[in-house]
């Protein structure tokens, strides 16, 4: 079945540091890939997505590129802020989509001032 | 105006009770889902519902049953609650089941005592 593997953290960085959260996947066919973010006490919000190979999703300074050859979708940001502290989930949807999103285990990101 | 709303936000109940969580979406989406998030933040699909077709994750106990009175609502009913059912339950919806992103509700934190 489909699966998503991401670094679990917690990841602790200083403000303005460079961020990379690794995500790799296993899926049948050509999945769509997503990053969701969950702030404390809240639901999940879509951060960015990519639906085909070599697509780059971007939002709020975050970027991720769909790499089919390495089955990866790593999340990056050049300069993190304290307000970026949250749990980040890599996810995919494949096939007919009726099975819903398959999530990684989430990465807890802590940004210190 | 909340896109996906679920109630209640918190639910504390005793073992053996029956409870329901309600979910409504005002986005005109065709597909709705229920996800369970455990204490380690791991998210797993429970059900997806699209055009009256219900897809059930085989690991979900039959004490859990989704009920959809119309396309905008997908409620979750749980019979004979157990301690292990304690978790955060998220409702979500998407335009279709394939490539579009899912919009999540704020979650219902269920505590079984």
PDB file of C-alpha atoms in Angstrom:
ATOM      1  CA  UNK A   1       0.000   0.000   0.000  1.00  0.00           C
ATOM      2  CA  UNK A   2       0.869   3.670  -0.115  1.00  0.00           C
ATOM      3  CA  UNK A   3       3.152   5.110   2.545  1.00  0.00           C
ATOM      4  CA  UNK A   4       4.857   8.367   3.472  1.00  0.00           C
ATOM      5  CA  UNK A   5       8.027   8.651   5.521  1.00  0.00           C
ATOM      6  CA  UNK A   6       9.163  11.899   7.073  1.00  0.00           C
ATOM      7  CA  UNK A   7      11.598  12.929   9.768  1.00  0.00           C
ATOM      8  CA  UNK A   8       9.745  12.934  13.063  1.00  0.00           C
ATOM      9  CA  UNK A   9      11.551  15.520  15.157  1.00  0.00           C
ATOM     10  CA  UNK A  10      11.090  17.521  17.125  1.00  0.00           C
ATOM     11  CA  UNK A  11      13.194  19.785  14.982  1.00  0.00           C
ATOM     12  CA  UNK A  12      14.430  22.837  16.860  1.00  0.00           C
ATOM     13  CA  UNK A  13      15.871  25.802  14.965  1.00  0.00           C
ATOM     14  CA  UNK A  14      16.729  29.397  15.679  1.00  0.00           C
ATOM     15  CA  UNK A  15      14.788  32.182  14.003  1.00  0.00           C
ATOM     16  CA  UNK A  16      16.029  32.970  10.481  1.00  0.00           C
ATOM     17  CA  UNK A  17      17.607  29.523  10.069  1.00  0.00           C
ATOM     18  CA  UNK A  18      17.167  27.451   6.900  1.00  0.00           C
ATOM     19  CA  UNK A  19      14.608  24.673   7.164  1.00  0.00           C
ATOM     20  CA  UNK A  20      14.454  21.306   5.425  1.00  0.00           C
ATOM     21  CA  UNK A  21      11.977  18.586   6.368  1.00  0.00           C
ATOM     22  CA  UNK A  22      12.535  15.432   4.367  1.00  0.00           C
ATOM     23  CA  UNK A  23       9.651  13.437   2.936  1.00  0.00           C
ATOM     24  CA  UNK A  24       9.752  10.316   0.777  1.00  0.00           C
ATOM     25  CA  UNK A  25       6.856   8.245  -0.444  1.00  0.00           C
ATOM     26  CA  UNK A  26       5.805   4.908  -1.877  1.00  0.00           C
ATOM     27  CA  UNK A  27       2.718   4.837  -4.049  1.00  0.00           C
ATOM     28  CA  UNK A  28       1.139   3.171  -7.034  1.00  0.00           C
ATOM     29  CA  UNK A  29       0.766   5.253 -10.140  1.00  0.00           C
ATOM     30  CA  UNK A  30       1.272   8.993 -10.004  1.00  0.00           C
ATOM     31  CA  UNK A  31       0.178  10.444  -6.691  1.00  0.00           C
ATOM     32  CA  UNK A  32      -0.542  14.049  -5.841  1.00  0.00           C
ATOM     33  CA  UNK A  33       1.644  15.296  -2.996  1.00  0.00           C
ATOM     34  CA  UNK A  34       0.810  17.726  -0.211  1.00  0.00           C
ATOM     35  CA  UNK A  35       2.232  19.435   2.840  1.00  0.00           C
ATOM     36  CA  UNK A  36      -0.226  20.251   5.601  1.00  0.00           C
ATOM     37  CA  UNK A  37       0.483  22.283   8.737  1.00  0.00           C
ATOM     38  CA  UNK A  38      -1.200  21.958  12.119  1.00  0.00           C
ATOM     39  CA  UNK A  39      -0.845  24.810  14.582  1.00  0.00           C
ATOM     40  CA  UNK A  40      -1.426  24.037  18.276  1.00  0.00           C
ATOM     41  CA  UNK A  41      -5.057  23.263  19.018  1.00  0.00           C
ATOM     42  CA  UNK A  42      -6.144  23.667  15.412  1.00  0.00           C
ATOM     43  CA  UNK A  43      -7.067  21.528  12.449  1.00  0.00           C
ATOM     44  CA  UNK A  44      -4.886  20.893   9.439  1.00  0.00           C
ATOM     45  CA  UNK A  45      -4.340  23.544   6.809  1.00  0.00           C
ATOM     46  CA  UNK A  46      -3.007  22.930   3.340  1.00  0.00           C
ATOM     47  CA  UNK A  47       0.405  24.552   3.003  1.00  0.00           C
ATOM     48  CA  UNK A  48       1.267  23.590  -0.580  1.00  0.00           C
ATOM     49  CA  UNK A  49       0.763  20.874  -3.152  1.00  0.00           C
ATOM     50  CA  UNK A  50       2.148  19.404  -6.372  1.00  0.00           C
ATOM     51  CA  UNK A  51       0.238  17.137  -8.706  1.00  0.00           C
ATOM     52  CA  UNK A  52       2.881  15.960 -11.185  1.00  0.00           C
ATOM     53  CA  UNK A  53       6.583  15.329 -11.480  1.00  0.00           C
ATOM     54  CA  UNK A  54       8.863  18.386 -11.313  1.00  0.00           C
ATOM     55  CA  UNK A  55       6.024  20.626 -10.115  1.00  0.00           C
ATOM     56  CA  UNK A  56       7.045  23.022  -7.359  1.00  0.00           C
ATOM     57  CA  UNK A  57       4.498  23.972  -4.739  1.00  0.00           C
ATOM     58  CA  UNK A  58       5.059  27.168  -2.801  1.00  0.00           C
ATOM     59  CA  UNK A  59       3.276  29.221  -0.164  1.00  0.00           C
ATOM     60  CA  UNK A  60       4.251  31.592   2.676  1.00  0.00           C
ATOM     61  CA  UNK A  61       7.942  31.202   1.819  1.00  0.00           C
ATOM     62  CA  UNK A  62       7.786  27.405   1.914  1.00  0.00           C
ATOM     63  CA  UNK A  63       8.639  25.333  -1.161  1.00  0.00           C
ATOM     64  CA  UNK A  64       8.646  21.672  -2.139  1.00  0.00           C
ATOM     65  CA  UNK A  65       9.422  20.025  -5.482  1.00  0.00           C
ATOM     66  CA  UNK A  66       7.872  16.769  -6.666  1.00  0.00           C
ATOM     67  CA  UNK A  67      10.832  14.518  -7.475  1.00  0.00           C
ATOM     68  CA  UNK A  68       9.627  11.338  -9.131  1.00  0.00           C
ATOM     69  CA  UNK A  69      13.118   9.895  -9.595  1.00  0.00           C
ATOM     70  CA  UNK A  70      13.816  10.013  -5.869  1.00  0.00           C
ATOM     71  CA  UNK A  71      10.145   9.711  -4.775  1.00  0.00           C
ATOM     72  CA  UNK A  72      10.623  12.735  -2.569  1.00  0.00           C
ATOM     73  CA  UNK A  73       8.828  15.957  -1.685  1.00  0.00           C
ATOM     74  CA  UNK A  74      11.100  17.770   0.760  1.00  0.00           C
ATOM     75  CA  UNK A  75       9.828  20.938   2.420  1.00  0.00           C
ATOM     76  CA  UNK A  76      12.162  23.955   2.552  1.00  0.00           C
ATOM     77  CA  UNK A  77      12.098  27.509   3.810  1.00  0.00           C
ATOM     78  CA  UNK A  78      14.954  29.953   3.619  1.00  0.00           C
ATOM     79  CA  UNK A  79      14.365  31.847   6.855  1.00  0.00           C
ATOM     80  CA  UNK A  80      11.994  30.509   9.500  1.00  0.00           C
ATOM     81  CA  UNK A  81      10.055  32.596  12.016  1.00  0.00           C
ATOM     82  CA  UNK A  82       8.762  31.811  15.489  1.00  0.00           C
ATOM     83  CA  UNK A  83       5.254  31.781  14.011  1.00  0.00           C
ATOM     84  CA  UNK A  84       6.237  28.775  11.853  1.00  0.00           C
ATOM     85  CA  UNK A  85       6.314  26.571  14.950  1.00  0.00           C
ATOM     86  CA  UNK A  86       3.806  23.810  14.252  1.00  0.00           C
ATOM     87  CA  UNK A  87       3.496  20.178  13.193  1.00  0.00           C
ATOM     88  CA  UNK A  88       4.057  19.589   9.476  1.00  0.00           C
ATOM     89  CA  UNK A  89       2.577  16.615   7.657  1.00  0.00           C
ATOM     90  CA  UNK A  90       3.605  15.269   4.272  1.00  0.00           C
ATOM     91  CA  UNK A  91       0.763  13.448   2.524  1.00  0.00           C
ATOM     92  CA  UNK A  92      -0.231  11.864  -0.765  1.00  0.00           C
ATOM     93  CA  UNK A  93      -3.334  10.765  -2.569  1.00  0.00           C
ATOM     94  CA  UNK A  94      -3.247   8.217  -5.370  1.00  0.00           C
ATOM     95  CA  UNK A  95      -5.344   5.966  -7.527  1.00  0.00           C
ATOM     96  CA  UNK A  96      -9.006   6.883  -7.516  1.00  0.00           C
ATOM     97  CA  UNK A  97      -8.530   8.841  -4.318  1.00  0.00           C
ATOM     98  CA  UNK A  98     -11.306   7.054  -2.509  1.00  0.00           C
ATOM     99  CA  UNK A  99      -8.852   5.890   0.135  1.00  0.00           C
ATOM    100  CA  UNK A 100      -8.231   9.491   1.176  1.00  0.00           C
ATOM    101  CA  UNK A 101      -4.920  11.019   2.104  1.00  0.00           C
ATOM    102  CA  UNK A 102      -2.028   8.911   3.338  1.00  0.00           C
ATOM    103  CA  UNK A 103      -0.073  10.926   5.896  1.00  0.00           C
ATOM    104  CA  UNK A 104       3.439  10.787   7.246  1.00  0.00           C
ATOM    105  CA  UNK A 105       3.798  10.772  11.021  1.00  0.00           C
ATOM    106  CA  UNK A 106       4.299  14.514  11.229  1.00  0.00           C
ATOM    107  CA  UNK A 107       7.321  16.634  12.123  1.00  0.00           C
ATOM    108  CA  UNK A 108       7.107  18.915  15.120  1.00  0.00           C
ATOM    109  CA  UNK A 109       8.995  22.126  14.325  1.00  0.00           C
ATOM    110  CA  UNK A 110      10.057  24.457  17.132  1.00  0.00           C
ATOM    111  CA  UNK A 111      11.524  27.843  16.262  1.00  0.00           C
ATOM    112  CA  UNK A 112      13.318  29.674  19.043  1.00  0.00           C
ATOM    113  CA  UNK A 113      13.739  33.467  19.023  1.00  0.00           C
TER     114      UNK A 113
ATOM    115  CA  UNK B   1     -17.837  31.650   7.474  1.00  0.00           C
ATOM    116  CA  UNK B   2     -16.340  28.276   8.431  1.00  0.00           C
ATOM    117  CA  UNK B   3     -15.824  25.938   5.485  1.00  0.00           C
ATOM    118  CA  UNK B   4     -15.811  22.648   7.407  1.00  0.00           C
ATOM    119  CA  UNK B   5     -17.327  22.745  10.850  1.00  0.00           C
ATOM    120  CA  UNK B   6     -17.633  19.944  13.328  1.00  0.00           C
ATOM    121  CA  UNK B   7     -19.245  19.762  16.734  1.00  0.00           C
ATOM    122  CA  UNK B   8     -18.572  19.374  19.531  1.00  0.00           C
ATOM    123  CA  UNK B   9     -14.980  20.533  19.866  1.00  0.00           C
ATOM    124  CA  UNK B  10     -14.508  18.578  23.077  1.00  0.00           C
ATOM    125  CA  UNK B  11     -16.346  15.451  24.175  1.00  0.00           C
ATOM    126  CA  UNK B  12     -15.771  13.654  27.465  1.00  0.00           C
ATOM    127  CA  UNK B  13     -17.802  10.521  28.067  1.00  0.00           C
ATOM    128  CA  UNK B  14     -17.795   7.259  29.950  1.00  0.00           C
ATOM    129  CA  UNK B  15     -16.932   3.841  28.586  1.00  0.00           C
ATOM    130  CA  UNK B  16     -19.864   2.029  27.061  1.00  0.00           C
ATOM    131  CA  UNK B  17     -21.721   5.173  26.015  1.00  0.00           C
ATOM    132  CA  UNK B  18     -22.851   5.973  22.465  1.00  0.00           C
ATOM    133  CA  UNK B  19     -21.927   9.358  21.013  1.00  0.00           C
ATOM    134  CA  UNK B  20     -22.083  11.278  17.749  1.00  0.00           C
ATOM    135  CA  UNK B  21     -19.898  13.922  16.172  1.00  0.00           C
ATOM    136  CA  UNK B  22     -21.442  16.159  13.551  1.00  0.00           C
ATOM    137  CA  UNK B  23     -19.734  17.572  10.471  1.00  0.00           C
ATOM    138  CA  UNK B  24     -20.958  20.035   7.891  1.00  0.00           C
ATOM    139  CA  UNK B  25     -19.226  21.570   4.877  1.00  0.00           C
ATOM    140  CA  UNK B  26     -20.443  24.601   2.948  1.00  0.00           C
ATOM    141  CA  UNK B  27     -17.973  24.281   0.083  1.00  0.00           C
ATOM    142  CA  UNK B  28     -20.198  22.266  -2.236  1.00  0.00           C
ATOM    143  CA  UNK B  29     -17.666  19.435  -2.207  1.00  0.00           C
ATOM    144  CA  UNK B  30     -18.549  15.949  -3.366  1.00  0.00           C
ATOM    145  CA  UNK B  31     -16.324  13.947  -1.027  1.00  0.00           C
ATOM    146  CA  UNK B  32     -16.152  13.918   2.756  1.00  0.00           C
ATOM    147  CA  UNK B  33     -13.874  12.050   5.136  1.00  0.00           C
ATOM    148  CA  UNK B  34     -13.284  11.165   8.746  1.00  0.00           C
ATOM    149  CA  UNK B  35      -9.731  10.906  10.069  1.00  0.00           C
ATOM    150  CA  UNK B  36      -8.472   9.830  13.470  1.00  0.00           C
ATOM    151  CA  UNK B  37      -5.405  11.439  15.057  1.00  0.00           C
ATOM    152  CA  UNK B  38      -3.866   9.482  17.904  1.00  0.00           C
ATOM    153  CA  UNK B  39      -1.862  10.760  20.850  1.00  0.00           C
ATOM    154  CA  UNK B  40       1.324  10.699  18.766  1.00  0.00           C
ATOM    155  CA  UNK B  41      -0.270  12.938  16.149  1.00  0.00           C
ATOM    156  CA  UNK B  42      -0.504  10.118  13.601  1.00  0.00           C
ATOM    157  CA  UNK B  43      -3.422  10.631  11.192  1.00  0.00           C
ATOM    158  CA  UNK B  44      -5.297   7.777   9.615  1.00  0.00           C
ATOM    159  CA  UNK B  45      -8.303   7.694   7.295  1.00  0.00           C
ATOM    160  CA  UNK B  46     -11.408   6.090   8.741  1.00  0.00           C
ATOM    161  CA  UNK B  47     -14.016   6.654   6.057  1.00  0.00           C
ATOM    162  CA  UNK B  48     -14.524   8.434   2.788  1.00  0.00           C
ATOM    163  CA  UNK B  49     -17.944   9.169   1.346  1.00  0.00           C
ATOM    164  CA  UNK B  50     -18.480  10.171  -2.279  1.00  0.00           C
ATOM    165  CA  UNK B  51     -21.793  10.225  -4.131  1.00  0.00           C
ATOM    166  CA  UNK B  52     -23.359   7.849  -1.643  1.00  0.00           C
ATOM    167  CA  UNK B  53     -20.455   5.438  -1.935  1.00  0.00           C
ATOM    168  CA  UNK B  54     -18.853   4.650   1.392  1.00  0.00           C
ATOM    169  CA  UNK B  55     -15.298   3.407   1.560  1.00  0.00           C
ATOM    170  CA  UNK B  56     -14.394   1.963   4.914  1.00  0.00           C
ATOM    171  CA  UNK B  57     -10.904   1.486   6.214  1.00  0.00           C
ATOM    172  CA  UNK B  58     -10.842  -2.174   7.136  1.00  0.00           C
ATOM    173  CA  UNK B  59      -9.118  -1.466  10.441  1.00  0.00           C
ATOM    174  CA  UNK B  60     -12.011   0.607  11.767  1.00  0.00           C
ATOM    175  CA  UNK B  61     -14.185  -1.287  14.266  1.00  0.00           C
ATOM    176  CA  UNK B  62     -17.829  -1.669  13.278  1.00  0.00           C
ATOM    177  CA  UNK B  63     -18.749   0.306  16.400  1.00  0.00           C
ATOM    178  CA  UNK B  64     -17.972   3.334  14.241  1.00  0.00           C
ATOM    179  CA  UNK B  65     -20.553   4.234  11.630  1.00  0.00           C
ATOM    180  CA  UNK B  66     -20.729   7.296   9.384  1.00  0.00           C
ATOM    181  CA  UNK B  67     -24.116   8.721   8.509  1.00  0.00           C
ATOM    182  CA  UNK B  68     -24.695  11.157   5.659  1.00  0.00           C
ATOM    183  CA  UNK B  69     -28.155  12.756   5.525  1.00  0.00           C
ATOM    184  CA  UNK B  70     -27.072  14.823   2.512  1.00  0.00           C
ATOM    185  CA  UNK B  71     -23.973  15.781   0.532  1.00  0.00           C
ATOM    186  CA  UNK B  72     -23.021  18.561   2.957  1.00  0.00           C
ATOM    187  CA  UNK B  73     -23.062  16.446   6.108  1.00  0.00           C
ATOM    188  CA  UNK B  74     -21.163  13.410   7.294  1.00  0.00           C
ATOM    189  CA  UNK B  75     -21.717  12.559  10.940  1.00  0.00           C
ATOM    190  CA  UNK B  76     -19.781   9.982  12.923  1.00  0.00           C
ATOM    191  CA  UNK B  77     -21.624   7.736  15.352  1.00  0.00           C
ATOM    192  CA  UNK B  78     -19.717   5.617  17.844  1.00  0.00           C
ATOM    193  CA  UNK B  79     -21.293   2.800  19.851  1.00  0.00           C
ATOM    194  CA  UNK B  80     -20.026   1.273  23.080  1.00  0.00           C
ATOM    195  CA  UNK B  81     -17.122   3.646  23.500  1.00  0.00           C
ATOM    196  CA  UNK B  82     -13.808   2.225  24.697  1.00  0.00           C
ATOM    197  CA  UNK B  83     -10.803   3.854  26.336  1.00  0.00           C
ATOM    198  CA  UNK B  84      -8.783   3.324  23.151  1.00  0.00           C
ATOM    199  CA  UNK B  85     -11.213   5.461  21.189  1.00  0.00           C
ATOM    200  CA  UNK B  86      -9.801   8.547  22.889  1.00  0.00           C
ATOM    201  CA  UNK B  87      -8.283  10.658  20.112  1.00  0.00           C
ATOM    202  CA  UNK B  88      -8.887  13.726  18.006  1.00  0.00           C
ATOM    203  CA  UNK B  89     -11.305  13.117  15.137  1.00  0.00           C
ATOM    204  CA  UNK B  90     -11.139  15.310  12.053  1.00  0.00           C
ATOM    205  CA  UNK B  91     -13.750  15.739   9.396  1.00  0.00           C
ATOM    206  CA  UNK B  92     -12.581  16.857   5.949  1.00  0.00           C
ATOM    207  CA  UNK B  93     -13.966  17.476   2.498  1.00  0.00           C
ATOM    208  CA  UNK B  94     -12.596  17.803  -1.031  1.00  0.00           C
ATOM    209  CA  UNK B  95     -14.011  18.735  -4.415  1.00  0.00           C
ATOM    210  CA  UNK B  96     -13.235  15.312  -5.770  1.00  0.00           C
ATOM    211  CA  UNK B  97     -11.474  12.265  -4.459  1.00  0.00           C
ATOM    212  CA  UNK B  98      -8.490  12.428  -6.756  1.00  0.00           C
ATOM    213  CA  UNK B  99      -6.221  15.443  -6.886  1.00  0.00           C
ATOM    214  CA  UNK B 100      -7.862  18.247  -5.001  1.00  0.00           C
ATOM    215  CA  UNK B 101      -6.744  19.198  -1.543  1.00  0.00           C
ATOM    216  CA  UNK B 102      -8.800  18.373   1.518  1.00  0.00           C
ATOM    217  CA  UNK B 103     -10.188  21.044   3.827  1.00  0.00           C
ATOM    218  CA  UNK B 104     -10.239  20.045   7.470  1.00  0.00           C
ATOM    219  CA  UNK B 105     -12.466  20.910  10.367  1.00  0.00           C
ATOM    220  CA  UNK B 106     -11.045  22.021  13.702  1.00  0.00           C
ATOM    221  CA  UNK B 107     -11.240  18.571  15.200  1.00  0.00           C
ATOM    222  CA  UNK B 108     -13.156  16.939  18.045  1.00  0.00           C
ATOM    223  CA  UNK B 109     -11.106  15.829  21.016  1.00  0.00           C
ATOM    224  CA  UNK B 110     -12.830  12.722  22.377  1.00  0.00           C
ATOM    225  CA  UNK B 111     -11.855  11.540  25.841  1.00  0.00           C
ATOM    226  CA  UNK B 112     -13.294   8.279  27.116  1.00  0.00           C
ATOM    227  CA  UNK B 113     -13.037   7.784  30.871  1.00  0.00           C
TER     228      UNK B 113
END
